[in-house]
Short mmCIF file of C-alpha atoms in Angstrom, two decimals:
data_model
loop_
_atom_site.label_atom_id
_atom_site.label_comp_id
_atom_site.label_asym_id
_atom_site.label_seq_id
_atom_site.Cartn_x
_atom_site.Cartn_y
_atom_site.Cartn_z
CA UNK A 181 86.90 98.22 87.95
CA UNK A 182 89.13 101.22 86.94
CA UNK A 183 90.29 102.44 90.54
CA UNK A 184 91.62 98.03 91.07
CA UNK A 185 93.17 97.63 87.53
CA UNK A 186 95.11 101.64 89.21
CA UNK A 187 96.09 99.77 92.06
CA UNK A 188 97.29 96.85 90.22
CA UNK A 189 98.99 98.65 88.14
CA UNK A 190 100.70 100.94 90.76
CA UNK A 191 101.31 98.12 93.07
CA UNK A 192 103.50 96.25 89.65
CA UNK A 193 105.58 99.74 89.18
CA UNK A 194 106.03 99.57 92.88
CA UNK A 195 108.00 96.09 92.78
CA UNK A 196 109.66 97.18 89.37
CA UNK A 197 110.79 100.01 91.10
CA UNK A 198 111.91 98.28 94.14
CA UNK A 199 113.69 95.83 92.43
CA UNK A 200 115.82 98.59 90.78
CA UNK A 201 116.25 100.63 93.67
CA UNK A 202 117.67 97.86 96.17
CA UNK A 203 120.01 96.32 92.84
CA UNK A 204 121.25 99.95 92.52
CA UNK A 205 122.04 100.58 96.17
CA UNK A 206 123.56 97.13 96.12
CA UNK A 207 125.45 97.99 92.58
CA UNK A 208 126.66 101.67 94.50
CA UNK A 209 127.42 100.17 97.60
CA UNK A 210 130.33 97.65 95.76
CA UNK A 211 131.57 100.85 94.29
CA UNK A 212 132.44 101.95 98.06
CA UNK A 213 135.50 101.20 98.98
CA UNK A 214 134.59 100.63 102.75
CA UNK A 215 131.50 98.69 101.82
CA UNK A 216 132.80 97.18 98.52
CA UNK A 217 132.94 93.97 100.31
CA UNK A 218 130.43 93.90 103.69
CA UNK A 219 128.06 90.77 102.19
CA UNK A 220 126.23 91.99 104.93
CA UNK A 221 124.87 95.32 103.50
CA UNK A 222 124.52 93.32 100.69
CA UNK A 223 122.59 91.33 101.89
CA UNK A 224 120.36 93.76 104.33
CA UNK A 225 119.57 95.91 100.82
CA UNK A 226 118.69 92.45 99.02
CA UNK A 227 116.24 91.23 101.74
CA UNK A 228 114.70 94.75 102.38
CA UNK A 229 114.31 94.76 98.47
CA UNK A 230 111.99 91.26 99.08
CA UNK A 231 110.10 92.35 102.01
CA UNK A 232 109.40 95.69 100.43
CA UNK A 233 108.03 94.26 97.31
CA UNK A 234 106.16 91.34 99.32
CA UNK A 235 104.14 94.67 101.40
CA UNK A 236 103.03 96.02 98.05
CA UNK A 237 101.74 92.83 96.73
CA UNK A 238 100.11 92.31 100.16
CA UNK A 239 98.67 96.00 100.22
CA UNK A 240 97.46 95.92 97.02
CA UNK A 241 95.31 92.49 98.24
CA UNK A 242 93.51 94.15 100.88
CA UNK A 243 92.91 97.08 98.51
CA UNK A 244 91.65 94.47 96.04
CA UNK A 245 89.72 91.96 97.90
CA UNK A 246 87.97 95.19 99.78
CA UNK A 247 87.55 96.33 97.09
CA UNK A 248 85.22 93.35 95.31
CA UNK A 249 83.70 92.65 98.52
CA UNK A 250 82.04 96.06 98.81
CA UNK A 251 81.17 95.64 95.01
CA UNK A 252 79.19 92.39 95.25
CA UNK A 253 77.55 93.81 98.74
CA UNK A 254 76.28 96.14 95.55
CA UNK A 255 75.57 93.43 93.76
CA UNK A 256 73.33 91.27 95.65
CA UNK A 257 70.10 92.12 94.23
CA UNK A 258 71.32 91.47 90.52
CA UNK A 259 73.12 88.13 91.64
CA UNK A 260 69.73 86.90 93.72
CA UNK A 261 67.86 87.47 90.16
CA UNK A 262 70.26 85.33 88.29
CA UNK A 263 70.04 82.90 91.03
CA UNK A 264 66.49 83.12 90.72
CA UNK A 265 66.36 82.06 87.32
CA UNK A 266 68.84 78.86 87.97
CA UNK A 267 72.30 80.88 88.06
CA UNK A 268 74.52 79.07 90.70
CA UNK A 269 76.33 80.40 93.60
CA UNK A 270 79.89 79.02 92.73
CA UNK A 271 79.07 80.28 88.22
CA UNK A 272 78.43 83.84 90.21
CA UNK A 273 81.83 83.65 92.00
CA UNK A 274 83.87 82.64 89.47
CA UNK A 275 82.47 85.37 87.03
CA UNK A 276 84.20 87.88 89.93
CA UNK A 277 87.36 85.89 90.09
CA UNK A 278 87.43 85.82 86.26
CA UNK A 279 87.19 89.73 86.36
CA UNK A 280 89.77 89.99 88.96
CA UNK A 281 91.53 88.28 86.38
CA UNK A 282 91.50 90.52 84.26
CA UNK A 283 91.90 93.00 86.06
CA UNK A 284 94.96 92.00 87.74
CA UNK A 285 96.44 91.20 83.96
CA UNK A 286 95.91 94.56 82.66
CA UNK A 287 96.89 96.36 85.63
CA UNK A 288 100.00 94.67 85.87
CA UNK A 289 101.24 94.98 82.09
CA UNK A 290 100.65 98.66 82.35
CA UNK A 291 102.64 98.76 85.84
CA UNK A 292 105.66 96.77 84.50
CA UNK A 293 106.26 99.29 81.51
CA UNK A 294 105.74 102.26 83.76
CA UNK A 295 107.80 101.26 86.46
CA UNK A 296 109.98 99.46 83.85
CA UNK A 297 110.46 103.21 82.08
CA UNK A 298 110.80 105.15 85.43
CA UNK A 299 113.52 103.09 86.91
CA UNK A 300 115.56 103.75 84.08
CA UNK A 301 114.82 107.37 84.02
CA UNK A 302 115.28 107.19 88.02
CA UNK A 303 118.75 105.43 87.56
CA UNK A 304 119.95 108.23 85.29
CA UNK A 305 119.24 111.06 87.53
CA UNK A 306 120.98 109.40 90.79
CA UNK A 307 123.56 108.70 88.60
CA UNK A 308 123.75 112.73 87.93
CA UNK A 309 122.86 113.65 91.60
CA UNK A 310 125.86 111.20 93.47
CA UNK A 311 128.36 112.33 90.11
CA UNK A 312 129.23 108.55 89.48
CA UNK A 313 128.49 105.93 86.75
CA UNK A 314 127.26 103.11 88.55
CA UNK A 315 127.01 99.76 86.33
CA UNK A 316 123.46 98.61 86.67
CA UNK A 317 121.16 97.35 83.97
CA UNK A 318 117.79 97.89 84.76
CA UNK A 319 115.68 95.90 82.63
CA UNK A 320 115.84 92.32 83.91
CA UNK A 321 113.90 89.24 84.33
CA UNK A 322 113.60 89.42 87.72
CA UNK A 323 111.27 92.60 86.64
CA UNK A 324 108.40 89.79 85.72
CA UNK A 325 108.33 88.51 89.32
CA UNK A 326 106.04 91.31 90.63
CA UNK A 327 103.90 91.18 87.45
CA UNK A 328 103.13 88.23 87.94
CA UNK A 329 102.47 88.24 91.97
CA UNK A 330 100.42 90.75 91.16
CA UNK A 331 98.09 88.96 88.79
CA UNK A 332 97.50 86.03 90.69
CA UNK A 333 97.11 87.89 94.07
CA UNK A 334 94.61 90.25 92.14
CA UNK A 335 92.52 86.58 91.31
CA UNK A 336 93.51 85.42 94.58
CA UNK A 337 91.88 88.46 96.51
CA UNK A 338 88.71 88.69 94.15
CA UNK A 339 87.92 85.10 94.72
CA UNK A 340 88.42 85.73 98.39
CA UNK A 341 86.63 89.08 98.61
CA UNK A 342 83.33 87.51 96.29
CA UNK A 343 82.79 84.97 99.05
CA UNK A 344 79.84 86.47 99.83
CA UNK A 345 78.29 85.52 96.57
CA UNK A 346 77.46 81.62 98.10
CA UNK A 347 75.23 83.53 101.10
CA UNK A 348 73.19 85.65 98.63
CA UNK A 349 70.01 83.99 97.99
CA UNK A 350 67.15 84.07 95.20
CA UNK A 351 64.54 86.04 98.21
CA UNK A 352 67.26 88.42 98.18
CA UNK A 353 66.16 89.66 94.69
CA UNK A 354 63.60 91.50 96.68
CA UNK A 355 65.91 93.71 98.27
CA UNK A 356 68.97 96.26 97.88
CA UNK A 357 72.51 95.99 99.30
CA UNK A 358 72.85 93.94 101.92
CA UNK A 359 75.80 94.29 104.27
CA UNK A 360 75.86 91.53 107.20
CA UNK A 361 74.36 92.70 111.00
CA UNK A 362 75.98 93.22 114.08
CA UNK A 363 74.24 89.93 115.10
CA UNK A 364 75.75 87.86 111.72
CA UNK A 365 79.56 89.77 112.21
CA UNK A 366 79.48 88.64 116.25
CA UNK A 367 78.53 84.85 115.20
CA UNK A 368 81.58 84.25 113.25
CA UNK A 369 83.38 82.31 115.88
CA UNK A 370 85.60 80.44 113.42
CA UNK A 371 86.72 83.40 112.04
CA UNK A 372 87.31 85.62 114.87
CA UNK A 373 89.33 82.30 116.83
CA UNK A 374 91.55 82.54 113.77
CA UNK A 375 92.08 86.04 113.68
CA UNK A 376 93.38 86.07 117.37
CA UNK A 377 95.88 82.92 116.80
CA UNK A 378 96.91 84.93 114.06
CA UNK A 379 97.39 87.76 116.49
CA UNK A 380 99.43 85.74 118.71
CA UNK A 381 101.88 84.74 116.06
CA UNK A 382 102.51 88.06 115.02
CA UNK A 383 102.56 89.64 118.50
CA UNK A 384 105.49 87.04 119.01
CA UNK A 385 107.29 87.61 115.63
CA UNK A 386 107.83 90.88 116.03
CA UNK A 387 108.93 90.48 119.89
CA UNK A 388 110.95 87.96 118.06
CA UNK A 389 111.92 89.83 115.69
CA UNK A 390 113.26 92.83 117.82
CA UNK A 391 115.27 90.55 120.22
CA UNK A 392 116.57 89.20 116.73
CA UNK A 393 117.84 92.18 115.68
CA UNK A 394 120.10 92.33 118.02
CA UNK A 395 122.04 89.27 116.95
CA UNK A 396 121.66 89.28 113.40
CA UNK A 397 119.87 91.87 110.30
CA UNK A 398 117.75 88.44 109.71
CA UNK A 399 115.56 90.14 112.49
CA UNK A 400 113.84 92.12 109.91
CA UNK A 401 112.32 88.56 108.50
CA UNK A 402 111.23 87.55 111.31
CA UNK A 403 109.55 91.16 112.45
CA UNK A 404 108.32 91.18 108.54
CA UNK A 405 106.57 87.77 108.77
CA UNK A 406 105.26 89.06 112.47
CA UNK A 407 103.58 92.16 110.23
CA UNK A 408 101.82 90.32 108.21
CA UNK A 409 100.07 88.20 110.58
CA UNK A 410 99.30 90.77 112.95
CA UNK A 411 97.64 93.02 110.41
CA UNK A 412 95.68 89.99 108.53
CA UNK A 413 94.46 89.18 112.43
CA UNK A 414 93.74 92.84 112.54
CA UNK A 415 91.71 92.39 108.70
CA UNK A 416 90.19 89.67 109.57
CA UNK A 417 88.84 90.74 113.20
CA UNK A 418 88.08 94.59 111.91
CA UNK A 419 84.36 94.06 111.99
CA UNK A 420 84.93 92.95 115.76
CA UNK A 421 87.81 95.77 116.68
CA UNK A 422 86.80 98.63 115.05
CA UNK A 423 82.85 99.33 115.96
CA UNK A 424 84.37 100.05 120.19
CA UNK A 425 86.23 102.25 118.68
CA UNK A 426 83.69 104.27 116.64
CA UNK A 427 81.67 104.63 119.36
CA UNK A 428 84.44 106.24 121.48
CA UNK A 429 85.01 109.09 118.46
CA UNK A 430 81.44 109.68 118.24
CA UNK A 431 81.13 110.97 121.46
CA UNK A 432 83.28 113.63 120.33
CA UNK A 433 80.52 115.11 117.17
CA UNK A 434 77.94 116.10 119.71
CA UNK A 435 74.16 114.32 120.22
CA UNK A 436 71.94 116.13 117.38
CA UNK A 437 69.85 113.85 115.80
CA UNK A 438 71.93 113.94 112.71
CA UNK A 439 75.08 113.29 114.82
CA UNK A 440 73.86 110.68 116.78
CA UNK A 441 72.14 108.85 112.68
CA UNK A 442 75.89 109.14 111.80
CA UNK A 443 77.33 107.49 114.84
CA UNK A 444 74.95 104.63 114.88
CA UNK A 445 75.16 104.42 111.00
CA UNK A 446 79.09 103.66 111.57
CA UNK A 447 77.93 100.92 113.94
CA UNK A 448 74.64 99.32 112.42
CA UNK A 449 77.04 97.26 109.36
CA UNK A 450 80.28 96.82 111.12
CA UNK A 451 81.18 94.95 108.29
CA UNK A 452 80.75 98.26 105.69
CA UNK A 453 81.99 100.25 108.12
CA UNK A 454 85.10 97.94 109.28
CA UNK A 455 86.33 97.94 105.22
CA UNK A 456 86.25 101.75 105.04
CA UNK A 457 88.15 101.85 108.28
CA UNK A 458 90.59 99.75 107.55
CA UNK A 459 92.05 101.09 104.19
CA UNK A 460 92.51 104.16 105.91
CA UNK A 461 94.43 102.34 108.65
CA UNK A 462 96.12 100.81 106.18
CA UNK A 463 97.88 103.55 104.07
CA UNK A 464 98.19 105.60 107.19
CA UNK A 465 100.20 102.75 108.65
CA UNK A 466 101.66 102.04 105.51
CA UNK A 467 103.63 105.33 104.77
CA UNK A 468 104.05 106.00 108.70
CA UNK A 469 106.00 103.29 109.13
CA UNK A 470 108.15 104.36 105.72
CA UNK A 471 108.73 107.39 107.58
CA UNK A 472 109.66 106.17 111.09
CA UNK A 473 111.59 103.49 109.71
CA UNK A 474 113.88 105.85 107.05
CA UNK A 475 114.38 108.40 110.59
CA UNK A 476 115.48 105.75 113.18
CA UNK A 477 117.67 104.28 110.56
CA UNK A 478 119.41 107.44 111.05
CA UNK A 479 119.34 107.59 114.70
CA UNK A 480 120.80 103.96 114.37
CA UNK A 481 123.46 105.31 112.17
CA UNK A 482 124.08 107.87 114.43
CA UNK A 483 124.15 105.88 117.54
CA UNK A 484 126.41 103.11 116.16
CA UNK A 485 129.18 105.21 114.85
CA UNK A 486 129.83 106.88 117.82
CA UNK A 487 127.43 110.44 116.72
CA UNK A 488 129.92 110.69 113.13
CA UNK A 489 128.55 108.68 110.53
CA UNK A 490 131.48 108.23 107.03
CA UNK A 491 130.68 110.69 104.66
CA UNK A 492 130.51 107.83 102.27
CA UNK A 493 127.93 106.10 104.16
CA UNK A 494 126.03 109.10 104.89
CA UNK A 495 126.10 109.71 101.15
CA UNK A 496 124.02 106.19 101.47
CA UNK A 497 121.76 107.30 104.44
CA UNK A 498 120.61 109.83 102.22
CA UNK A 499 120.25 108.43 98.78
CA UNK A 500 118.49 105.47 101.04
CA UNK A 501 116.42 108.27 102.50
CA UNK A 502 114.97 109.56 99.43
CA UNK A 503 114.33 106.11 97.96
CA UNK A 504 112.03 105.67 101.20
CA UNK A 505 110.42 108.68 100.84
CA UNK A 506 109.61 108.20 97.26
CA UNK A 507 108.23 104.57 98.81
CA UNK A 508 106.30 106.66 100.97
CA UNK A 509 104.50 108.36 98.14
CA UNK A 510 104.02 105.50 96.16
CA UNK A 511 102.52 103.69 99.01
CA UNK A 512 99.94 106.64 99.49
CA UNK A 513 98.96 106.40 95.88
CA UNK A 514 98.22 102.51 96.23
CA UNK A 515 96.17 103.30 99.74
CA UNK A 516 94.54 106.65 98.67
CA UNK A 517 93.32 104.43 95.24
CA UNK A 518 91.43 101.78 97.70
CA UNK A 519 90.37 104.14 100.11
CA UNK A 520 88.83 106.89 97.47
CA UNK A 521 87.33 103.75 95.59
CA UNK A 522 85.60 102.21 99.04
CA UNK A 523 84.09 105.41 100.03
CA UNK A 524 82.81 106.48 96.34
CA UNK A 525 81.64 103.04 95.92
CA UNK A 526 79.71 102.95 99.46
CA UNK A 527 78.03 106.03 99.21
CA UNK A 528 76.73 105.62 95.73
CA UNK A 529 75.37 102.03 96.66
CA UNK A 530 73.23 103.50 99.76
CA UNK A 531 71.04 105.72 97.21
CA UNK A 532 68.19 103.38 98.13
CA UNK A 533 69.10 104.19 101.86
CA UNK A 534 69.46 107.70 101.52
CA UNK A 535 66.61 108.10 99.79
CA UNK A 536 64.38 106.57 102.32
CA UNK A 537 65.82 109.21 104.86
CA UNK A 538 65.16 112.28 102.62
CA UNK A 539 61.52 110.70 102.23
CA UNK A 540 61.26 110.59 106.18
CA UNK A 541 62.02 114.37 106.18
CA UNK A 542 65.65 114.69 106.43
CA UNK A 543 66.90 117.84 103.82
CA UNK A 544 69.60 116.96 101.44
CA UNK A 545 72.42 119.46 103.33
CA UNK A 546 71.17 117.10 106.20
CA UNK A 547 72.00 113.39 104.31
CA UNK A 548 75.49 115.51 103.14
CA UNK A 549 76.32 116.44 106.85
CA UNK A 550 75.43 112.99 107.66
CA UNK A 551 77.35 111.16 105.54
CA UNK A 552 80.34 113.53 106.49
CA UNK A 553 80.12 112.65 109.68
CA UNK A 554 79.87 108.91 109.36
CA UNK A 555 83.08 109.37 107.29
CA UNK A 556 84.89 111.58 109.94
CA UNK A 557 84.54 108.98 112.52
CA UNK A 558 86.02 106.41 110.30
CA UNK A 559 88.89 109.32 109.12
CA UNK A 560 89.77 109.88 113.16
CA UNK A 561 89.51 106.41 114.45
CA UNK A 562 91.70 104.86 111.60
CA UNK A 563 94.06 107.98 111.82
CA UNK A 564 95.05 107.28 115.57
CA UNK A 565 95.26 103.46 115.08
CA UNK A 566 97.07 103.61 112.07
CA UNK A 567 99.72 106.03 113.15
CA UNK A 568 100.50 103.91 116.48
CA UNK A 569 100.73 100.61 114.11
CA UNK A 570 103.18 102.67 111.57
CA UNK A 571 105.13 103.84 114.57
CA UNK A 572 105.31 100.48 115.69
CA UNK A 573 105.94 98.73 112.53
CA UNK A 574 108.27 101.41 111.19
CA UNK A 575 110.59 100.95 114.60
CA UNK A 576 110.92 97.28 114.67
CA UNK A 577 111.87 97.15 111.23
CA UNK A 578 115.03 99.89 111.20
CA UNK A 579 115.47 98.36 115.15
CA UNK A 580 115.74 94.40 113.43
CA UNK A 581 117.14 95.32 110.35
CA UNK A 582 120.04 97.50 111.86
CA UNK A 583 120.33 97.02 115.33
CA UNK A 584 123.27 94.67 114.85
CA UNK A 585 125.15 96.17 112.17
CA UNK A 586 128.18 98.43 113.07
CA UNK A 587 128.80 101.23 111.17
CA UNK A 588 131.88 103.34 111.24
CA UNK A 589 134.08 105.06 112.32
CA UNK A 590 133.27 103.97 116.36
CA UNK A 591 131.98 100.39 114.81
CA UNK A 592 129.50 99.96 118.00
CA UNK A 593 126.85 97.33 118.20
CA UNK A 594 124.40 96.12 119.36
CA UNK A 595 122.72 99.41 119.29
CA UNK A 596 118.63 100.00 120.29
CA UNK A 597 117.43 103.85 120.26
CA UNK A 598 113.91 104.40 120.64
CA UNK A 599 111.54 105.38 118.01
CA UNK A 600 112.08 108.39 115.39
CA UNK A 601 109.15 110.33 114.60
CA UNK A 602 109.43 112.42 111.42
CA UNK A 603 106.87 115.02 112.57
CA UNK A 604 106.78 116.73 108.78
CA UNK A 605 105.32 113.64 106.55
CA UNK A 606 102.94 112.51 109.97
CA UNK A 607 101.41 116.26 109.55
CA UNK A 608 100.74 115.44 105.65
CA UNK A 609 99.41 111.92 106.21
CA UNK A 610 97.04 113.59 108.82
CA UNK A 611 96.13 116.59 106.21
CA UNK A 612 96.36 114.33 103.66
CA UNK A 613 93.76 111.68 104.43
CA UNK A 614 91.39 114.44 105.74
CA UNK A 615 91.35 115.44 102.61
CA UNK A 616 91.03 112.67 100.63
CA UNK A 617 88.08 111.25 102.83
CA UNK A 618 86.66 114.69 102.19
CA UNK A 619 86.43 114.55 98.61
CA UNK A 620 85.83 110.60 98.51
CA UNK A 621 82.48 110.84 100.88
CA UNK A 622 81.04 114.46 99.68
CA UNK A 623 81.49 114.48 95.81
CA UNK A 624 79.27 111.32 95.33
CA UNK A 625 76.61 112.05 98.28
CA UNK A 626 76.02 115.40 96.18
CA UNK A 627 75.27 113.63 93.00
CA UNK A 628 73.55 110.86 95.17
CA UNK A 629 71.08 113.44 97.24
CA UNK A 630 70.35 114.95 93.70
CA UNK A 631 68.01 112.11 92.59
CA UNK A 632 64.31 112.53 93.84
CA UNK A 633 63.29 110.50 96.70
CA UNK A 634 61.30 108.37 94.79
CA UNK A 635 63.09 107.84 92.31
CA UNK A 636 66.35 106.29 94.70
CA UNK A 637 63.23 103.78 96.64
CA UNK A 638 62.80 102.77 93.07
CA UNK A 639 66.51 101.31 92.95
#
């Protein structure tokens, strides 16, 4: 539970620190004489500051209900035993969503006095870089706000991610994990009908959204709202989506036999394999689309005042800059947390499963290379996907957000320029997640593959 109360606590200094951020550009902005009084910036840095904090609250979800879901897949043979001896499904489930509970309440305490502390320490060294005094007051009540989304999305997302609890049953004591087939993922009609509607509304929110933009900075709500439906449809239908294109990357590994064990591993539970993949597509979405989206605001900039952007305003672009890229980090942390914490958690629940394949012969370098391999097909399929949606994701937003808002001295608008690709921070998400899969999937198969045979059938 360590790695979720991390997230919730990062996700809580996320919103503490977006609150500050977008009340300080709003606080430096009325100090400009040629902004001083545009309600529309105003109001652009207020709504970003809402949308901004609603993505961490919704990241840190996914993270979170992931998260329990692969830990009561773990679970299953100690919840059949209770069940056994008269335990009910729904006590089971609400024992989770009391620990997510928990979890979330801790987590987000500790996040509001971080972020609490480091928005004051990050207003005092702006306030040293730009050489001006502006009059903000960090701590606020509006700082309790993303406490308190947190904690209650936290229960929220355990209770949803435990659902699996109320299809474990007593027989199941028998048994290990148990992660649903291929056959059980394809018969979920109900779910996968809602995932594309879901689809379809987002699809058209953010086609919405863009045309939007055009007309009016409310775009950005619009394309926000358009987000968040098109990734849940994504969430939801990942078990569906993502095993196609697993099987395309592991045509790329080569057709040894512990090649081809990997491939087919990815594929045999979607459903494990789907929750892996998708907190990598996740945070590599997440901070590509900070990136694109902090570059084409620039190009927008650029484009609608005539190629010479006011010094004072570029003063902005680049305090605003920063302040994304600072995001962008953040948002790694939050994704790198869930992703590290699916993969650890994953591989030291299959000891029962890896033991049975070093008792069928395989060596131990063999069940390391394997493993490696199952997680580099997740690492390159959720790499290309999730840079396309945070290309995406990142233009629309600067596109509907700014795409109607002159800016001087040439005051032109509408303006539309086509996506901004930072190549620099795409390079270190790429390196970066490499890495982190690296570490997440070998560390814990060594200490798993380090327990005799017979001693992981045991389990």
């Amino acid at each position: 539970m360590g790695a979720s109360i991390l997230v919730a606590a990062i996700s809580t200094a996320f919103g503490v620190l977006l609150i500050t951020v977008t009340g300080y550009i709003g606080a430096m902005l009325r100090g400009i004489p040629v902004f001083g009084t545009s309600e529309t910036l105003a109001a652009i840095v207020a709504i970003l500051g809402m949308l901004l904090l609603a993505v961490a609250v919704y990241v840190a979800a996914i993270v979170t209900a992931n998260t329990f879901s692969t830990i009561v897949a773990g679970r299953t043979r100690r919840i059949a035993l209770l069940r056994l001896i008269g335990a009910s499904a729904r006590s089971q489930r609400a024992e989770v969503a009391r620990q997510g509970l928990v979890v979330g309440a801790i987590g987000a305490f500790t996040g509001l006095v971080v972020g609490t502390l480091a928005g004051m320490a990050l207003v005092a060294v702006v306030d040293r870089m730009v050489g001006q005094d502006v009059a903000y007051t960090v701590a606020q009540p509006a700082l309790l706000f993303p406490a308190v989304a947190v904690v209650l999305t936290t229960w929220a997302a355990a209770w949803a991610g435990s659902r699996r609890v109320l299809t474990v049953t007593p027989l199941q004591a028998l048994g290990g994990t148990v992660e649903p087939s291929r056959t059980e993922v394809a018969g979920r009609r109900g779910r996968h009908t809602v995932a594309i509607v879901f689809a379809v509304i987002g699809l058209a929110l953010l086609a919405g959204g863009l045309a939007l933009g055009l007309v009016s900075p409310l775009g950005v709500v619009v394309a926000f709202f358009g987000g968040l439906f098109s990734f849940t449809a994504l969430t939801m239908s990942a078990a569906v989506v993502m095993p196609p294109l697993l099987r395309l990357t592991g045509r790329l590994f080569g057709r040894s036999t512990v090649a081809r064990l990997a491939a087919e591993n990815a594929l045999r539970y979607p459903e494990r394999s789907s929750r892996m993949a998708i907190g990598v597509v996740m945070g590599v979405a997440l901070v590509t689309m900070f990136a694109v989206a902090s570059e084409s605001v620039k190009a927008l900039a650029a484009v609608s005042s005539g190629g010479e952007v006011d010094p004072a305003f570029a003063q902005m672009l680049d305090s605003f800059s920063a302040v994304m890229m600072a995001l962008v980090a953040v948002s790694a942390v939050i994704a790198a947390v869930g992703l590290v914490n699916l993969l650890t958690i994953g591989v030291v629940q299959r000891r029962r499963e890896l033991g049975m394949l070093r008792a069928l012969g395989l060596s131990s370098a063999q069940v390391r290379r394997m493993v490696l391999l199952e997680a580099a097909h997740l690492t390159v399929t959720a790499l290309a996907f999730g840079l396309v949606l945070g290309v995406l994701y990142g233009w629309i937003a600067a596109q509907s957000v700014l795409g109607s808002v002159p800016i001087p001295p040439a005051w032109m608008a509408p303006t539309l320029v086509a996506p901004a690709i930072p190549l620099v921070p795409v390079l270190v998400v790429v390196a970066a997640t490499a890495v982190l899969t690296l570490v997440a999937a070998v560390v814990p198969t060594r200490l798993a593959t380090r327990v005799a045979p017979v001693e992981a059938l045991a389990e």
